[in-house]
PDB file of C-alpha atoms in Angstrom:
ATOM      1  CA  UNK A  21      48.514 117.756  22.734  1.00  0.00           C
ATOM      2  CA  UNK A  22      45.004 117.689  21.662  1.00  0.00           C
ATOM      3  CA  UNK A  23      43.873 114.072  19.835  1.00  0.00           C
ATOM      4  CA  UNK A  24      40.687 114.023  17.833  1.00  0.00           C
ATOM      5  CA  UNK A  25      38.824 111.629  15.545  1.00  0.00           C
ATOM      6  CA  UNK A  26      36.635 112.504  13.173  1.00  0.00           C
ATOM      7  CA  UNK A  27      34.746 110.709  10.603  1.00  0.00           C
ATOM      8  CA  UNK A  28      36.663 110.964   6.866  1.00  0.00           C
ATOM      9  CA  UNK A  29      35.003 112.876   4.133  1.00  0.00           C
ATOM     10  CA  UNK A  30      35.629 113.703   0.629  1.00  0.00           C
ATOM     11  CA  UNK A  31      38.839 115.611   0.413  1.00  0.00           C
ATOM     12  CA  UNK A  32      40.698 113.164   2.739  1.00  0.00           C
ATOM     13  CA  UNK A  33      42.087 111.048   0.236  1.00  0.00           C
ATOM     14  CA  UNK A  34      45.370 112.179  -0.399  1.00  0.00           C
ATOM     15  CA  UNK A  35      45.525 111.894   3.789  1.00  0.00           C
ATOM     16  CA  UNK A  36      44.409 108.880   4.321  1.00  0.00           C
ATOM     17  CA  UNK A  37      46.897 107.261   1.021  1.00  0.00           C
ATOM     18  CA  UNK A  38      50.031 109.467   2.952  1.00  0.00           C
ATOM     19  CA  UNK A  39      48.784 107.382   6.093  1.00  0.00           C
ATOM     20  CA  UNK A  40      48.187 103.841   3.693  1.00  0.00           C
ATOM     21  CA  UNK A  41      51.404 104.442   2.303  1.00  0.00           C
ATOM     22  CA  UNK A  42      53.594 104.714   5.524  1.00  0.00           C
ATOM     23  CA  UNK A  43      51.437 102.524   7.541  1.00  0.00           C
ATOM     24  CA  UNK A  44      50.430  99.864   5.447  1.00  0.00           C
ATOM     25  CA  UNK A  45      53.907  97.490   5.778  1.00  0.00           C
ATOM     26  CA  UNK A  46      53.950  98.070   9.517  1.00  0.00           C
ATOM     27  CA  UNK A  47      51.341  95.141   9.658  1.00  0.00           C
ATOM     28  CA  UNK A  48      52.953  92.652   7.302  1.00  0.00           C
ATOM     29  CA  UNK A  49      55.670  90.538   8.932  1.00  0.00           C
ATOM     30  CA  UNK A  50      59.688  90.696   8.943  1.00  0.00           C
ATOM     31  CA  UNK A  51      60.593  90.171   5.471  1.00  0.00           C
ATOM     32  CA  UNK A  52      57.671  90.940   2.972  1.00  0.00           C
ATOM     33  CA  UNK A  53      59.119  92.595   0.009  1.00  0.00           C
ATOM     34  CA  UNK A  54      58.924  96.450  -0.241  1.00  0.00           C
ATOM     35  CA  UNK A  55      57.661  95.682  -3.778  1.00  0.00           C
ATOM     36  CA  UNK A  56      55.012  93.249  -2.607  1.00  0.00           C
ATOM     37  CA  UNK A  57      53.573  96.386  -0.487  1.00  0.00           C
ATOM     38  CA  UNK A  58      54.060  99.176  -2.661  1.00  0.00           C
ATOM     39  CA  UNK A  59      52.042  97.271  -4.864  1.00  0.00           C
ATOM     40  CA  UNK A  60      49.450  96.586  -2.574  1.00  0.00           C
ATOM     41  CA  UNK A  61      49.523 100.299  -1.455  1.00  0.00           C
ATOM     42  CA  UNK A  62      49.063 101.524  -5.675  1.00  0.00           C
ATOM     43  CA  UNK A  63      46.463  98.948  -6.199  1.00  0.00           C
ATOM     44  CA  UNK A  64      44.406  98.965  -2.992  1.00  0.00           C
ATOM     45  CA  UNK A  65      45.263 102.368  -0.755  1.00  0.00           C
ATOM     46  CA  UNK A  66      46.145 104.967  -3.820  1.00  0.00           C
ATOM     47  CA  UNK A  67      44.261 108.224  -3.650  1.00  0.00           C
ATOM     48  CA  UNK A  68      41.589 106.607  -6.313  1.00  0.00           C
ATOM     49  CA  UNK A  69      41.128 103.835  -3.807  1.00  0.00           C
ATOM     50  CA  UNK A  70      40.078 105.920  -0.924  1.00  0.00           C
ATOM     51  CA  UNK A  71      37.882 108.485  -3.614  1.00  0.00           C
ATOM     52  CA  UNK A  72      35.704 105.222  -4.115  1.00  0.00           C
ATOM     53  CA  UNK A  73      35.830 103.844  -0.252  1.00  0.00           C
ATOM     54  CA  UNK A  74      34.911 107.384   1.016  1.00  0.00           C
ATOM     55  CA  UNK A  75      31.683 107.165  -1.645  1.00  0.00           C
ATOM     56  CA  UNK A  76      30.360 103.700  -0.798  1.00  0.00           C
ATOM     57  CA  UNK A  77      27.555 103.455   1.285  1.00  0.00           C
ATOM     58  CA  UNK A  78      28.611 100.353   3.017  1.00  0.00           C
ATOM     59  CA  UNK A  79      32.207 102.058   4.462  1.00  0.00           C
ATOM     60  CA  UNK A  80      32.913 104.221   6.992  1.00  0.00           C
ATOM     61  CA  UNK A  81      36.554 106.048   7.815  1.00  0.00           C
ATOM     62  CA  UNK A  82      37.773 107.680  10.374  1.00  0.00           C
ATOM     63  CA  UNK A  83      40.864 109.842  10.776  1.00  0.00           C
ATOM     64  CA  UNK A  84      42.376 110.374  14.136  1.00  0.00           C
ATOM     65  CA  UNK A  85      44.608 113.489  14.416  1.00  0.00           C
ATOM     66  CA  UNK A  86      47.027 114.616  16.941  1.00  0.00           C
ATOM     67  CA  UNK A  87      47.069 118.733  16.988  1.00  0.00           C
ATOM     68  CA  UNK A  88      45.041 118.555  13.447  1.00  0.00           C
ATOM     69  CA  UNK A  89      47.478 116.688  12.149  1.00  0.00           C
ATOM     70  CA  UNK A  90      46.317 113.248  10.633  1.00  0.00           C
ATOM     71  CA  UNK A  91      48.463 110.717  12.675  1.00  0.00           C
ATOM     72  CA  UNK A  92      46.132 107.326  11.710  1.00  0.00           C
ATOM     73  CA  UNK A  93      42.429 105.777  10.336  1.00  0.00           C
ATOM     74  CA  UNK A  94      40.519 102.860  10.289  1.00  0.00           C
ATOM     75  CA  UNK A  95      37.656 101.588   8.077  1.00  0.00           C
ATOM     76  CA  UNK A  96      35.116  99.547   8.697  1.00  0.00           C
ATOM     77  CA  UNK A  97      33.009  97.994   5.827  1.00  0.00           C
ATOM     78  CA  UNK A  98      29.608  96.344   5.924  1.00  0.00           C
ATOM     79  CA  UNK A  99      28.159  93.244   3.681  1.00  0.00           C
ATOM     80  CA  UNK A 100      29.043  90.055   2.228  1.00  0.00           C
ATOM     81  CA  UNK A 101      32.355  88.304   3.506  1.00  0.00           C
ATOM     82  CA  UNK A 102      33.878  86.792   0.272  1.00  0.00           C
ATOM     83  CA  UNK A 103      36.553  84.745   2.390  1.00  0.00           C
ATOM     84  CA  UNK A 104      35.290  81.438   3.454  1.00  0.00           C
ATOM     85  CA  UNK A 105      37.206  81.029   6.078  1.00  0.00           C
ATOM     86  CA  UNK A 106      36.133  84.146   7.738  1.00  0.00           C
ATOM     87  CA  UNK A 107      32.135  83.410   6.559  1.00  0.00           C
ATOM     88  CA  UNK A 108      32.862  80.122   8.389  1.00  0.00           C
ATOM     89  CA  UNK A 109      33.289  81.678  11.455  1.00  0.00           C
ATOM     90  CA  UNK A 110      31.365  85.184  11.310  1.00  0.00           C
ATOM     91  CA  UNK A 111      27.812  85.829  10.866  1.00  0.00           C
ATOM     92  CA  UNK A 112      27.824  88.089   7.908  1.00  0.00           C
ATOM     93  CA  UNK A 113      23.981  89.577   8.042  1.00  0.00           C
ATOM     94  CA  UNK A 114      24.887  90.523  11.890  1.00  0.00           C
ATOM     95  CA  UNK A 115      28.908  91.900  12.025  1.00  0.00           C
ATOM     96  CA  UNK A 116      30.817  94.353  10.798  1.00  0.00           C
ATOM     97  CA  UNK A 117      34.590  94.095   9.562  1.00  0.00           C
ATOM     98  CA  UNK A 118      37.046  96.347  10.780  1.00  0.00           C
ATOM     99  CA  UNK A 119      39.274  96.338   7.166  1.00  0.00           C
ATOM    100  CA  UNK A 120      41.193  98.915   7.886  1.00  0.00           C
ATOM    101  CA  UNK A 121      43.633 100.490  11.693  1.00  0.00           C
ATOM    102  CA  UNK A 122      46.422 101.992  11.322  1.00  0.00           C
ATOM    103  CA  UNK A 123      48.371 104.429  12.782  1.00  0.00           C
ATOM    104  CA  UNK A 124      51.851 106.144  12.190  1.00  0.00           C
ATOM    105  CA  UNK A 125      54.412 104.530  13.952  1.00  0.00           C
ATOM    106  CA  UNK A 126      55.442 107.753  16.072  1.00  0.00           C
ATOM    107  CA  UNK A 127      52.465 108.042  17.553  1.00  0.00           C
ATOM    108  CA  UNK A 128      52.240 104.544  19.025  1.00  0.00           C
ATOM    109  CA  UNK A 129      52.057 104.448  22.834  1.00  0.00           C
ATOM    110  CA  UNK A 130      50.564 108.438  22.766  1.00  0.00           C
ATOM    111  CA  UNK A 131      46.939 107.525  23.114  1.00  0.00           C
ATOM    112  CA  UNK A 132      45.506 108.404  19.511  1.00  0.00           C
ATOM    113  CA  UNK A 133      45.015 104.608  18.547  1.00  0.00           C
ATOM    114  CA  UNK A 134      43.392 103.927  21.633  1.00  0.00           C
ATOM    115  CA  UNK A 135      40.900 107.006  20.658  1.00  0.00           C
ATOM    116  CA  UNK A 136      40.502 105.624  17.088  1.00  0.00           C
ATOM    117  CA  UNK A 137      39.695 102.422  18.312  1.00  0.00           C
ATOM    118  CA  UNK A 138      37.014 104.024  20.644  1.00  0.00           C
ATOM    119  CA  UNK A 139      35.582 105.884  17.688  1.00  0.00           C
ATOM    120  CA  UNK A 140      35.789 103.056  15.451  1.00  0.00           C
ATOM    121  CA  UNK A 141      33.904 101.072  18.003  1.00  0.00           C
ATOM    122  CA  UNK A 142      31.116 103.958  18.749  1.00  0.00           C
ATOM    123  CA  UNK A 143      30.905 104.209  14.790  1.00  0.00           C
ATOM    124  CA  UNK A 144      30.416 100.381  14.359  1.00  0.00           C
ATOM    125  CA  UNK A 145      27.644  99.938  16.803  1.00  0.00           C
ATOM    126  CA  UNK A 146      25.660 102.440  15.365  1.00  0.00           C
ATOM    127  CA  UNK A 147      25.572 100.723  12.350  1.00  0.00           C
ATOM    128  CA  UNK A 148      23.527  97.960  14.396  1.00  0.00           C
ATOM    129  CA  UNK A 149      25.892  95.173  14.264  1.00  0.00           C
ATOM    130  CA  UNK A 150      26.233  93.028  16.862  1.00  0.00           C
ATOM    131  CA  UNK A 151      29.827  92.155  16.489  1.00  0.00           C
ATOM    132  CA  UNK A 152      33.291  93.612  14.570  1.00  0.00           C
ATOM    133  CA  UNK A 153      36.023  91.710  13.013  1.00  0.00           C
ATOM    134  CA  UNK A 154      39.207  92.303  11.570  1.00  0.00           C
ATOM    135  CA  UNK A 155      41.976  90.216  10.243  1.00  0.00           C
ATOM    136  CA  UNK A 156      45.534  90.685  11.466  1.00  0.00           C
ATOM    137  CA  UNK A 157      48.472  88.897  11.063  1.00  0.00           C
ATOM    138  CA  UNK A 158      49.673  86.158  13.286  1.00  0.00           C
ATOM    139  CA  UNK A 159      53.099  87.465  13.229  1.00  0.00           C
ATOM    140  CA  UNK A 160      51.744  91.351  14.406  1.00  0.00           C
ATOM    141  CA  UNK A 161      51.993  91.003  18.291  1.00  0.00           C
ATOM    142  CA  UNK A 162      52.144  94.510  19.181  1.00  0.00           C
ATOM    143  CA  UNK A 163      48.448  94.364  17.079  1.00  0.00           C
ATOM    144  CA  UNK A 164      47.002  91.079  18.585  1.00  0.00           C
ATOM    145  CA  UNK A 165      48.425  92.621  22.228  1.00  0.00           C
ATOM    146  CA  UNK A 166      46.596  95.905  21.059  1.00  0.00           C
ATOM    147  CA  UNK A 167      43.076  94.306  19.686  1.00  0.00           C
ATOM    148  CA  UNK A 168      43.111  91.916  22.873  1.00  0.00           C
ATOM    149  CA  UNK A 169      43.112  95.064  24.904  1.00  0.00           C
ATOM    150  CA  UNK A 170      40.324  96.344  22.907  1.00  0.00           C
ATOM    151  CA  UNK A 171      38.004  93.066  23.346  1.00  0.00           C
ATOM    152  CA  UNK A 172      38.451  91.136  20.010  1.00  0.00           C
ATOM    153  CA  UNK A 173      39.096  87.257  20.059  1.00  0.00           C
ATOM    154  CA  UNK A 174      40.615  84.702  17.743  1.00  0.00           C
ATOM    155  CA  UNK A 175      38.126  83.056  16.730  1.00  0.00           C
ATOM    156  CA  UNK A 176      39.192  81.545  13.210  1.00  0.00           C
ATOM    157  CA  UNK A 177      42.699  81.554  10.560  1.00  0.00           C
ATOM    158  CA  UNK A 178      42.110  83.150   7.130  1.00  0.00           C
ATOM    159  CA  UNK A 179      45.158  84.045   4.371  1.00  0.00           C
ATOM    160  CA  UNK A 180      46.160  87.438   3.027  1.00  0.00           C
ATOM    161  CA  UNK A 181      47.688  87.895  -0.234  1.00  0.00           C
ATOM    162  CA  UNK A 182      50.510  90.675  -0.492  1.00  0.00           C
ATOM    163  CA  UNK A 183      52.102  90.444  -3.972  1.00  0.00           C
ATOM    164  CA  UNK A 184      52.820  86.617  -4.721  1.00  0.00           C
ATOM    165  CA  UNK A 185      52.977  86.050  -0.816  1.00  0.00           C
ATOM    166  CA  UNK A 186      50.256  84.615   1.255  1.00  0.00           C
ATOM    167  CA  UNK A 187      49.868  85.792   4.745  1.00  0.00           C
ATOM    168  CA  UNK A 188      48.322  83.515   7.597  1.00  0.00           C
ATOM    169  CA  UNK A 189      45.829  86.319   9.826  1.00  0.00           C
ATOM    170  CA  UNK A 190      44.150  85.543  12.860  1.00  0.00           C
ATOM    171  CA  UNK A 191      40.256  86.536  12.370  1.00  0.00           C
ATOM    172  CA  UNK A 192      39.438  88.349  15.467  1.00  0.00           C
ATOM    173  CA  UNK A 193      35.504  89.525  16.836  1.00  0.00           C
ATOM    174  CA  UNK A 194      34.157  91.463  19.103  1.00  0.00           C
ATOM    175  CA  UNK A 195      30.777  91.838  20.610  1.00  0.00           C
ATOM    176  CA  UNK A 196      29.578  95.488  20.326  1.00  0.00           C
ATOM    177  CA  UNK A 197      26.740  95.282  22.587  1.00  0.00           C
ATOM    178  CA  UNK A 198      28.852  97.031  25.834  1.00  0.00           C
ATOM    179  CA  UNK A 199      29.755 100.019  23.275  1.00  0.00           C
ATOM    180  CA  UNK A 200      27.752 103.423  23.179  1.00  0.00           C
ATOM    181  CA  UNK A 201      27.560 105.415  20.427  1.00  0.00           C
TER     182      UNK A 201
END
């Protein structure tokens, strides 16, 4: 088994939306409508979606693959933070945000998220931020067990909106300084 992680290019899209698509509920708690995230997955994650993230200058994906086989991706996306509660807590001009980690559910445990992360991490620093965040959800312990591992921190509470239902996320940083890239 040979895992690899690449940065995403055009061409990727309809990948990364398979991923979005069967990933994307795994990180909203026990009893969010399917409706609420296949919603959220047309509007946010569709193949049009990842066209435009793949050509903005401020985002960078990754894919990690298992074999050659796309098994997960993260993106991380630099500038403004429109949520007070996170611009409360994070230095905008001097982090990154990791929006985006996901990987397909059969591969958990295996070792490819664990590469994506490093990746992620490499790709992050070389932007020349001095810290990463991400939002995940307070109810997504195998995540928080997962990002804890990887060196992020609560620091901060922010809300997610899926469909008509708001989520409550622990905002999570870590210093970059340690990684190489």
């Amino acid at each position: 088994m040979t895992i690899t992680t690449r940065f995403a290019t055009k061409g990727d899209e309809q990948s990364l939306h398979d991923l979005a698509a069967r990933t994307f509920g795994l990180a909203c708690p026990p009893g969010t409508a399917q409706a609420d995230i296949d919603a959220f997955v047309a509007a946010h994650l569709s193949v049009e979606s990842f066209a435009r993230y793949l050509a903005d200058p401020g985002r960078t994906l990754l894919l990690v693959s298992v074999d050659d086989h796309p098994v997960g991706y993260s993106m991380l996306v630099q500038g403004p933070i429109g949520d007070p509660d996170v611009a409360a807590v994070v230095d905008a001009p001097t982090s990154i945000e990791l929006s985006k980690f996901y990987l397909a559910p059969e591969r958990h445990g295996g070792g490819a998220a664990a590469e994506l992360m490093t990746g992620t991490l490499e790709a992050a620093a070389k932007t020349g931020a001095a810290t990463c965040w991400l939002g995940v959800n307070q109810q997504n312990e195998r995540a928080a067990r997962f990002y804890a591992k990887h060196g992020f921190e609560v620091v901060g509470v922010k809300r997610f909106l899926v469909g008509s239902e708001w989520h409550d996320d622990h905002i999570r940083q870590r210093d970059l300084s340690s990684v190489h890239g």
